[in-house]
mmCIF file of C-alpha atoms in Angstrom:
data_model
loop_
_atom_site.group_PDB
_atom_site.id
_atom_site.type_symbol
_atom_site.label_atom_id
_atom_site.label_comp_id
_atom_site.label_asym_id
_atom_site.label_seq_id
_atom_site.Cartn_x
_atom_site.Cartn_y
_atom_site.Cartn_z
ATOM 1 C CA MET A 182 64.960 -89.852 -79.903
ATOM 2 C CA SER A 183 65.915 -92.344 -77.198
ATOM 3 C CA ARG A 184 64.730 -91.667 -73.518
ATOM 4 C CA ARG A 185 68.626 -91.353 -72.590
ATOM 5 C CA ASN A 186 69.442 -88.976 -75.209
ATOM 6 C CA LYS A 187 66.127 -86.633 -74.095
ATOM 7 C CA LYS A 188 67.595 -86.591 -70.804
ATOM 8 C CA GLN A 189 70.932 -85.424 -71.717
ATOM 9 C CA GLU A 190 69.407 -82.217 -73.495
ATOM 10 C CA GLU A 191 67.925 -81.489 -70.437
ATOM 11 C CA GLU A 192 69.447 -78.507 -68.480
ATOM 12 C CA PRO A 193 70.887 -79.480 -65.349
ATOM 13 C CA GLU A 194 69.165 -77.888 -62.124
ATOM 14 C CA ASN A 195 70.450 -74.613 -60.955
ATOM 15 C CA HIS A 196 71.738 -75.639 -57.362
ATOM 16 C CA GLU A 197 72.631 -72.146 -57.032
ATOM 17 C CA ARG A 198 69.367 -70.216 -56.839
ATOM 18 C CA TRP A 199 69.229 -69.637 -53.057
ATOM 19 C CA LEU A 200 72.355 -67.612 -53.473
ATOM 20 C CA LEU A 201 69.607 -64.484 -55.593
ATOM 21 C CA SER A 202 67.679 -64.669 -52.203
ATOM 22 C CA TYR A 203 70.442 -64.924 -49.514
ATOM 23 C CA ALA A 204 71.413 -61.698 -51.593
ATOM 24 C CA ASP A 205 67.840 -60.192 -51.947
ATOM 25 C CA PHE A 206 67.678 -60.639 -48.074
ATOM 26 C CA ILE A 207 71.053 -58.987 -47.362
ATOM 27 C CA THR A 208 70.498 -56.096 -49.368
ATOM 28 C CA LEU A 209 66.890 -55.575 -47.747
ATOM 29 C CA LEU A 210 68.731 -55.872 -44.304
ATOM 30 C CA MET A 211 71.252 -52.904 -45.386
ATOM 31 C CA ILE A 212 68.508 -51.047 -46.318
ATOM 32 C CA PHE A 213 66.359 -51.461 -43.066
ATOM 33 C CA PHE A 214 69.641 -50.484 -40.839
ATOM 34 C CA ILE A 215 70.259 -47.330 -42.583
ATOM 35 C CA ILE A 216 66.651 -46.180 -42.602
ATOM 36 C CA MET A 217 66.712 -46.932 -38.709
ATOM 37 C CA TYR A 218 69.980 -45.213 -38.535
ATOM 38 C CA SER A 219 68.748 -42.207 -40.032
ATOM 39 C CA MET A 220 66.062 -42.150 -37.728
ATOM 40 C CA SER A 221 67.751 -42.099 -34.883
ATOM 41 C CA GLU A 222 68.579 -38.303 -35.330
ATOM 42 C CA MET A 223 72.380 -38.931 -35.464
ATOM 43 C CA ASP A 224 74.677 -36.523 -37.075
ATOM 44 C CA LYS A 225 73.506 -36.687 -40.955
ATOM 45 C CA SER A 226 76.724 -36.326 -42.140
ATOM 46 C CA LYS A 227 77.762 -39.547 -40.720
ATOM 47 C CA TYR A 228 74.856 -41.345 -41.978
ATOM 48 C CA ASN A 229 75.362 -39.682 -45.508
ATOM 49 C CA ALA A 230 78.858 -40.561 -45.536
ATOM 50 C CA LEU A 231 77.795 -44.335 -44.606
ATOM 51 C CA ALA A 232 74.948 -44.474 -46.842
ATOM 52 C CA SER A 233 76.926 -43.391 -49.556
ATOM 53 C CA VAL A 234 79.390 -45.867 -49.076
ATOM 54 C CA PHE A 235 76.353 -48.555 -48.953
ATOM 55 C CA ASN A 236 75.077 -47.252 -52.351
ATOM 56 C CA VAL A 237 78.476 -47.325 -54.331
ATOM 57 C CA GLU A 238 79.438 -51.098 -52.954
ATOM 58 C CA MET A 239 75.808 -52.455 -53.575
ATOM 59 C CA GLY A 240 76.218 -50.621 -57.306
ATOM 60 C CA GLY A 241 73.554 -48.004 -56.664
ATOM 61 C CA GLY A 242 75.601 -45.489 -58.838
ATOM 62 C CA ASP A 243 75.934 -41.676 -57.627
ATOM 63 C CA ALA A 244 75.367 -41.168 -54.143
ATOM 64 C CA SER A 245 73.783 -37.826 -54.455
ATOM 65 C CA ILE A 246 70.774 -39.965 -54.465
ATOM 66 C CA VAL A 247 71.173 -40.695 -50.976
ATOM 67 C CA GLU A 248 71.881 -36.988 -49.736
ATOM 68 C CA GLY A 249 68.641 -35.869 -51.570
ATOM 69 C CA GLY A 250 68.819 -36.366 -55.251
ATOM 70 C CA ASN A 251 70.886 -33.365 -56.159
ATOM 71 C CA GLY A 252 74.142 -34.097 -54.333
ATOM 72 C CA THR A 253 74.146 -30.796 -52.200
ATOM 73 C CA GLY A 254 71.323 -31.523 -49.427
ATOM 74 C CA ASN A 255 68.111 -29.980 -48.703
ATOM 75 C CA ALA A 256 68.726 -26.407 -49.241
ATOM 76 C CA ASP A 257 65.966 -25.108 -46.857
ATOM 77 C CA THR A 258 67.694 -27.036 -44.154
ATOM 78 C CA GLY A 259 71.079 -26.751 -44.427
ATOM 79 C CA ALA A 260 74.003 -28.941 -45.873
ATOM 80 C CA GLU A 261 73.725 -31.450 -43.306
ATOM 81 C CA GLY A 262 69.989 -31.302 -42.759
ATOM 82 C CA GLU A 263 70.165 -29.501 -40.088
ATOM 83 C CA LEU A 264 67.017 -26.743 -38.746
ATOM 84 C CA THR A 265 67.648 -23.054 -40.193
ATOM 85 C CA GLU A 266 67.960 -20.156 -37.514
ATOM 86 C CA GLU A 267 64.735 -19.013 -38.352
ATOM 87 C CA GLU A 268 63.429 -22.519 -37.904
ATOM 88 C CA LYS A 269 65.155 -22.472 -34.590
ATOM 89 C CA GLN A 270 63.665 -19.558 -33.203
ATOM 90 C CA LEU A 271 60.394 -20.518 -34.260
ATOM 91 C CA GLU A 272 60.265 -23.536 -32.195
ATOM 92 C CA VAL A 273 61.833 -21.781 -29.310
ATOM 93 C CA LYS A 274 58.700 -18.975 -30.061
ATOM 94 C CA GLU A 275 56.060 -21.575 -30.067
ATOM 95 C CA ALA A 276 57.384 -23.426 -26.901
ATOM 96 C CA VAL A 277 57.462 -19.763 -25.233
ATOM 97 C CA ASP A 278 53.847 -19.108 -26.484
ATOM 98 C CA GLN A 279 52.736 -22.354 -24.795
ATOM 99 C CA TYR A 280 54.151 -21.225 -21.456
ATOM 100 C CA ILE A 281 52.589 -17.725 -22.025
ATOM 101 C CA ASP A 282 49.083 -19.529 -22.409
ATOM 102 C CA THR A 283 49.137 -21.802 -19.747
ATOM 103 C CA SER A 284 50.341 -18.967 -17.298
ATOM 104 C CA GLY A 285 47.856 -16.794 -18.320
ATOM 105 C CA LEU A 286 50.612 -14.173 -19.510
ATOM 106 C CA ASN A 287 48.973 -13.483 -22.368
ATOM 107 C CA ASP A 288 48.006 -10.339 -21.715
ATOM 108 C CA SER A 289 51.721 -9.390 -20.565
ATOM 109 C CA VAL A 290 53.803 -11.164 -22.568
ATOM 110 C CA THR A 291 53.830 -11.193 -26.689
ATOM 111 C CA THR A 292 56.225 -12.952 -28.510
ATOM 112 C CA SER A 293 57.568 -11.842 -32.570
ATOM 113 C CA ILE A 294 60.001 -12.766 -34.935
ATOM 114 C CA GLU A 295 61.602 -9.900 -36.435
ATOM 115 C CA GLU A 296 64.679 -9.322 -38.974
ATOM 116 C CA ARG A 297 66.918 -8.849 -36.027
ATOM 117 C CA GLY A 298 65.599 -11.830 -34.301
ATOM 118 C CA LEU A 299 63.445 -13.522 -31.789
ATOM 119 C CA VAL A 300 61.815 -10.540 -29.289
ATOM 120 C CA LEU A 301 59.792 -11.405 -26.157
ATOM 121 C CA SER A 302 58.354 -8.204 -24.738
ATOM 122 C CA PHE A 303 57.334 -8.030 -21.269
ATOM 123 C CA ASN A 304 54.847 -5.457 -20.103
ATOM 124 C CA ASP A 305 56.088 -3.717 -16.845
ATOM 125 C CA ALA A 306 52.754 -3.217 -14.899
ATOM 126 C CA LEU A 307 52.652 -6.862 -14.210
ATOM 127 C CA PHE A 308 56.682 -7.720 -13.400
ATOM 128 C CA PHE A 309 57.404 -4.077 -11.794
ATOM 129 C CA ASP A 310 55.831 -1.482 -9.523
ATOM 130 C CA SER A 311 55.582 1.882 -11.183
ATOM 131 C CA GLY A 312 58.901 3.718 -11.015
ATOM 132 C CA ASP A 313 60.915 0.872 -9.448
ATOM 133 C CA ALA A 314 63.466 -1.302 -10.841
ATOM 134 C CA GLU A 315 62.744 -4.269 -8.785
ATOM 135 C CA ILE A 316 61.128 -7.092 -10.388
ATOM 136 C CA LYS A 317 58.041 -8.238 -7.931
ATOM 137 C CA GLU A 318 59.155 -11.028 -6.251
ATOM 138 C CA ASP A 319 56.212 -13.380 -7.301
ATOM 139 C CA GLN A 320 57.036 -12.809 -10.496
ATOM 140 C CA LYS A 321 60.774 -13.673 -10.964
ATOM 141 C CA ASN A 322 59.825 -17.381 -11.293
ATOM 142 C CA LYS A 323 58.075 -16.205 -14.727
ATOM 143 C CA PHE A 324 61.499 -14.784 -16.504
ATOM 144 C CA ALA A 325 63.331 -18.196 -15.140
ATOM 145 C CA ASP A 326 60.999 -20.449 -16.498
ATOM 146 C CA ILE A 327 61.138 -18.717 -19.762
ATOM 147 C CA GLY A 328 65.104 -18.184 -19.795
ATOM 148 C CA ARG A 329 64.887 -21.850 -19.497
ATOM 149 C CA LEU A 330 62.908 -22.286 -22.617
ATOM 150 C CA LEU A 331 65.423 -19.723 -24.442
ATOM 151 C CA ASN A 332 68.413 -21.641 -22.973
ATOM 152 C CA GLN A 333 67.931 -24.372 -25.750
ATOM 153 C CA PRO A 334 71.098 -26.284 -27.497
ATOM 154 C CA ALA A 335 69.815 -25.266 -30.825
ATOM 155 C CA LEU A 336 70.335 -21.499 -29.496
ATOM 156 C CA LYS A 337 73.534 -21.630 -27.620
ATOM 157 C CA GLU A 338 75.516 -19.791 -30.533
ATOM 158 C CA SER A 339 72.952 -16.789 -30.065
ATOM 159 C CA PHE A 340 73.688 -13.910 -28.275
ATOM 160 C CA ILE A 341 70.747 -12.594 -26.141
ATOM 161 C CA ARG A 342 69.864 -8.655 -25.311
ATOM 162 C CA VAL A 343 68.011 -7.650 -22.421
ATOM 163 C CA GLU A 344 66.570 -4.354 -23.216
ATOM 164 C CA GLY A 345 64.885 -1.804 -21.001
ATOM 165 C CA HIS A 346 62.176 0.599 -21.706
ATOM 166 C CA THR A 347 60.021 3.465 -20.250
ATOM 167 C CA ASP A 348 57.487 5.808 -21.157
ATOM 168 C CA SER A 349 58.334 9.969 -21.857
ATOM 169 C CA ILE A 350 57.249 11.134 -18.456
ATOM 170 C CA PRO A 351 60.355 11.495 -16.258
ATOM 171 C CA VAL A 352 60.555 9.205 -13.456
ATOM 172 C CA SER A 353 59.782 11.296 -9.508
ATOM 173 C CA ASN A 354 61.720 9.613 -7.198
ATOM 174 C CA PRO A 355 65.486 10.109 -5.686
ATOM 175 C CA LYS A 356 66.629 6.302 -6.598
ATOM 176 C CA TYR A 357 66.910 6.887 -9.948
ATOM 177 C CA LYS A 358 68.416 9.388 -12.053
ATOM 178 C CA SER A 359 66.483 9.494 -15.115
ATOM 179 C CA ASN A 360 64.382 7.021 -17.258
ATOM 180 C CA TRP A 361 67.730 5.824 -18.459
ATOM 181 C CA ASP A 362 68.705 4.689 -15.352
ATOM 182 C CA LEU A 363 65.252 2.876 -14.719
ATOM 183 C CA SER A 364 65.396 1.173 -17.625
ATOM 184 C CA ALA A 365 68.822 -0.068 -17.697
ATOM 185 C CA LEU A 366 68.408 -1.267 -13.901
ATOM 186 C CA ARG A 367 65.483 -2.888 -14.946
ATOM 187 C CA ALA A 368 66.662 -4.621 -17.997
ATOM 188 C CA SER A 369 69.870 -5.717 -15.189
ATOM 189 C CA ASN A 370 67.923 -7.495 -13.365
ATOM 190 C CA VAL A 371 65.856 -9.317 -15.760
ATOM 191 C CA ALA A 372 69.476 -10.414 -16.904
ATOM 192 C CA GLN A 373 70.232 -11.577 -13.665
ATOM 193 C CA ILE A 374 67.520 -14.003 -13.246
ATOM 194 C CA ILE A 375 67.881 -15.509 -16.699
ATOM 195 C CA ILE A 376 71.766 -15.692 -15.518
ATOM 196 C CA ASN A 377 71.650 -17.078 -12.251
ATOM 197 C CA ASP A 378 68.131 -18.982 -12.221
ATOM 198 C CA ALA A 379 68.097 -20.430 -15.899
ATOM 199 C CA GLY A 380 71.683 -21.170 -16.423
ATOM 200 C CA ILE A 381 72.225 -19.203 -19.493
ATOM 201 C CA GLN A 382 76.062 -18.035 -19.943
ATOM 202 C CA PRO A 383 76.679 -14.661 -19.005
ATOM 203 C CA ASN A 384 79.154 -13.895 -21.934
ATOM 204 C CA ARG A 385 75.919 -14.401 -24.088
ATOM 205 C CA VAL A 386 73.943 -11.700 -22.394
ATOM 206 C CA SER A 387 73.974 -7.736 -22.594
ATOM 207 C CA VAL A 388 71.890 -5.192 -21.406
ATOM 208 C CA ILE A 389 70.727 -1.735 -22.996
ATOM 209 C CA GLY A 390 68.587 0.676 -21.109
ATOM 210 C CA TYR A 391 66.689 3.049 -24.009
ATOM 211 C CA GLY A 392 64.871 5.106 -21.581
ATOM 212 C CA GLU A 393 61.549 6.620 -23.601
ATOM 213 C CA TYR A 394 64.018 6.931 -26.778
ATOM 214 C CA ARG A 395 62.940 3.380 -28.790
ATOM 215 C CA PRO A 396 58.820 3.709 -28.223
ATOM 216 C CA LYS A 397 56.762 1.309 -30.207
ATOM 217 C CA ALA A 398 53.520 3.841 -29.825
ATOM 218 C CA ASP A 399 52.653 7.145 -29.106
ATOM 219 C CA ASN A 400 53.342 8.448 -25.609
ATOM 220 C CA LYS A 401 50.517 11.010 -25.879
ATOM 221 C CA THR A 402 48.375 8.432 -25.165
ATOM 222 C CA GLU A 403 47.778 6.286 -21.744
ATOM 223 C CA GLU A 404 47.558 3.192 -24.221
ATOM 224 C CA GLY A 405 50.722 4.291 -25.860
ATOM 225 C CA ARG A 406 52.561 4.838 -22.695
ATOM 226 C CA ASN A 407 51.574 1.231 -21.210
ATOM 227 C CA GLU A 408 53.008 -0.121 -24.423
ATOM 228 C CA ASN A 409 56.186 1.475 -24.444
ATOM 229 C CA ARG A 410 56.865 0.615 -20.502
ATOM 230 C CA ARG A 411 58.657 -2.583 -20.946
ATOM 231 C CA VAL A 412 61.438 -4.975 -20.981
ATOM 232 C CA ASP A 413 62.515 -6.858 -24.281
ATOM 233 C CA ILE A 414 64.768 -10.236 -24.421
ATOM 234 C CA LEU A 415 66.050 -10.147 -28.238
ATOM 235 C CA ILE A 416 67.906 -13.617 -29.139
ATOM 236 C CA LEU A 417 69.713 -12.279 -31.767
ATOM 237 C CA ASN A 418 70.060 -13.492 -35.077
ATOM 238 C CA SER A 419 73.742 -14.705 -35.940
ATOM 239 C CA GLU A 420 73.968 -12.114 -38.620
ATOM 240 C CA PHE A 421 74.554 -9.735 -35.652
ATOM 241 C CA ASN A 422 77.371 -11.955 -33.544
ATOM 242 C CA ASN A 423 79.776 -9.773 -35.002
ATOM 243 C CA ALA A 424 78.237 -6.540 -33.053
ATOM 244 C CA GLU A 425 78.182 -8.669 -29.996
ATOM 245 C CA GLN A 426 81.617 -10.734 -29.765
ATOM 246 C CA VAL A 427 84.900 -9.529 -28.075
ATOM 247 C CA ALA A 428 88.091 -10.012 -28.944
ATOM 248 C CA GLN A 429 89.329 -12.963 -26.912
#
């Protein structure tokens, strides 16, 4: 076979190979921007919509892969990847617990998450004089600080109930008609602090005085009575919103 025929049998050189590298580069660049977009904590639904379009356009097939692998998103965090209400309340609880610890309030303020919501209990001995509804002047800032921690965008749809409680010993001064009166006025004063100084919207707040009728402990002991004299701030779970909302 002649040299000329051998040359003709050789495949021509591919001058378009650079297109493969260019396509790979564009694909990687697109993936990079999608990741950066998702990390920016912007609206997850917008990210999913954009990512789905790119996925389909690039031949990626089912867009459900972008949204969590099953087309429904993460069941634990909601359809758009948001935190559940319990998780939001837990985050706020942790912030309040940190404030309690750094402020030396561990013996006077406790937090718990119950079925009805996040509960902050304030022992009356630190914040009120015996038989008086006025908050001690040097303790008002504590309610304001904690109120600001509760005034988070994550809980902006949550109603807040301030509940006053006493022990079973009748009030013994002419300023208050009964333990109901004393407990309601204490709760009202706390509500005014978190509204005026912490910026919580007043239409989210309600006040209740329970007197001695919702005890946590036995009123027959001094320790139990100390536990029962308290003001609770309750951040309600949304399932109880209907009980708080009024017709517009």
